Short mmCIF file of C-alpha atoms in Angstrom, two decimals:
data_model
loop_
_atom_site.label_atom_id
_atom_site.label_comp_id
_atom_site.label_asym_id
_atom_site.label_seq_id
_atom_site.Cartn_x
_atom_site.Cartn_y
_atom_site.Cartn_z
CA UNK A 443 12.15 21.13 26.44
CA UNK A 444 9.89 22.07 23.53
CA UNK A 445 11.24 22.62 20.03
CA UNK A 446 8.25 24.80 19.11
CA UNK A 447 7.23 22.40 16.33
CA UNK A 448 4.12 20.29 16.19
CA UNK A 449 4.74 16.54 16.35
CA UNK A 450 4.51 14.78 13.01
CA UNK A 451 2.01 11.94 12.97
CA UNK A 452 3.75 8.75 11.89
CA UNK A 453 2.22 5.99 9.80
CA UNK A 454 2.46 2.46 11.19
CA UNK A 455 5.35 0.55 9.58
CA UNK A 456 2.86 -2.02 8.28
CA UNK A 457 -0.92 -1.81 8.01
CA UNK A 458 -2.75 -5.15 8.44
CA UNK A 459 -6.43 -5.28 7.49
CA UNK A 460 -9.20 -7.88 7.89
CA UNK A 461 -12.57 -7.90 6.08
CA UNK A 462 -15.43 -10.43 5.87
CA UNK A 463 -18.30 -10.72 3.38
CA UNK A 464 -21.74 -12.33 3.33
CA UNK A 465 -24.26 -12.76 0.53
CA UNK A 466 -27.48 -10.76 0.71
CA UNK A 467 -30.91 -12.07 -0.33
CA UNK A 468 -30.06 -11.45 -4.00
CA UNK A 469 -26.74 -13.27 -3.82
CA UNK A 470 -24.55 -10.14 -3.86
CA UNK A 471 -21.51 -10.01 -1.59
CA UNK A 472 -21.77 -7.35 1.10
CA UNK A 473 -19.28 -6.34 3.76
CA UNK A 474 -20.15 -8.03 7.06
CA UNK A 475 -18.51 -5.18 9.03
CA UNK A 476 -16.16 -2.23 8.56
CA UNK A 477 -12.57 -3.14 7.68
CA UNK A 478 -10.60 -3.91 10.85
CA UNK A 479 -6.99 -3.01 11.48
CA UNK A 480 -5.17 -5.95 13.05
CA UNK A 481 -2.19 -5.80 15.41
CA UNK A 482 -0.01 -8.36 13.60
CA UNK A 483 -0.10 -10.84 10.70
CA UNK A 484 -0.34 -13.96 12.87
CA UNK A 485 -3.37 -12.65 14.73
CA UNK A 486 -4.97 -11.49 11.47
CA UNK A 487 -4.65 -14.93 9.83
CA UNK A 488 -5.83 -16.74 12.97
CA UNK A 489 -8.90 -14.48 13.21
CA UNK A 490 -9.64 -14.84 9.48
CA UNK A 491 -9.47 -18.65 9.74
CA UNK A 492 -12.02 -18.60 12.55
CA UNK A 493 -14.31 -16.19 10.66
CA UNK A 494 -14.19 -18.31 7.50
CA UNK A 495 -16.69 -20.73 9.11
CA UNK A 496 -19.25 -17.93 9.65
CA UNK A 497 -18.89 -15.80 6.50
CA UNK A 498 -19.06 -16.40 2.74
CA UNK A 499 -15.62 -14.84 2.28
CA UNK A 500 -12.81 -13.45 4.41
CA UNK A 501 -9.64 -11.66 3.43
CA UNK A 502 -6.71 -10.29 5.34
CA UNK A 503 -3.79 -8.43 3.83
CA UNK A 504 -0.93 -6.14 4.77
CA UNK A 505 1.07 -3.40 3.16
CA UNK A 506 4.25 -1.63 4.14
CA UNK A 507 4.30 2.09 4.90
CA UNK A 508 6.29 4.31 2.57
CA UNK A 509 7.02 7.04 5.07
CA UNK A 510 8.76 9.40 2.65
CA UNK A 511 5.82 9.21 0.24
CA UNK A 512 3.22 9.41 3.01
CA UNK A 513 1.35 6.30 1.90
CA UNK A 514 1.48 2.54 1.62
CA UNK A 515 2.95 0.05 -0.83
CA UNK A 516 1.12 -2.74 -2.67
CA UNK A 517 -1.11 -5.19 -0.80
CA UNK A 518 0.30 -8.56 0.26
CA UNK A 519 -2.53 -11.04 0.67
CA UNK A 520 -2.16 -13.16 3.83
CA UNK A 521 -5.30 -15.34 3.79
CA UNK A 522 -8.36 -15.48 1.52
CA UNK A 523 -10.95 -18.26 1.82
CA UNK A 524 -14.33 -18.05 0.07
CA UNK A 525 -15.74 -15.39 -2.22
CA UNK A 526 -14.43 -11.84 -2.14
CA UNK A 527 -15.74 -8.97 -4.30
CA UNK A 528 -13.35 -6.84 -6.34
CA UNK A 529 -11.79 -4.49 -3.77
CA UNK A 530 -10.09 -2.07 -6.17
#
């Protein structure tokens, strides 16, 4: 039975992100690929550890959804080897 209302899109309870960086010919850090959303923290850290051997810097972090505010809370860094540019 339909209520006549459109479904409300829900934010994931926790967003987990992975990024990697490499230096270009001038020594500047550049993103190796688009930020990737990871399925869980354990998988994110495991993947970041493996990538750390191939990239100049890797970072993975998570943040909790604030459903009432429609956004996310502060980042919680999970793993960060190597050089990472300022991401703010």
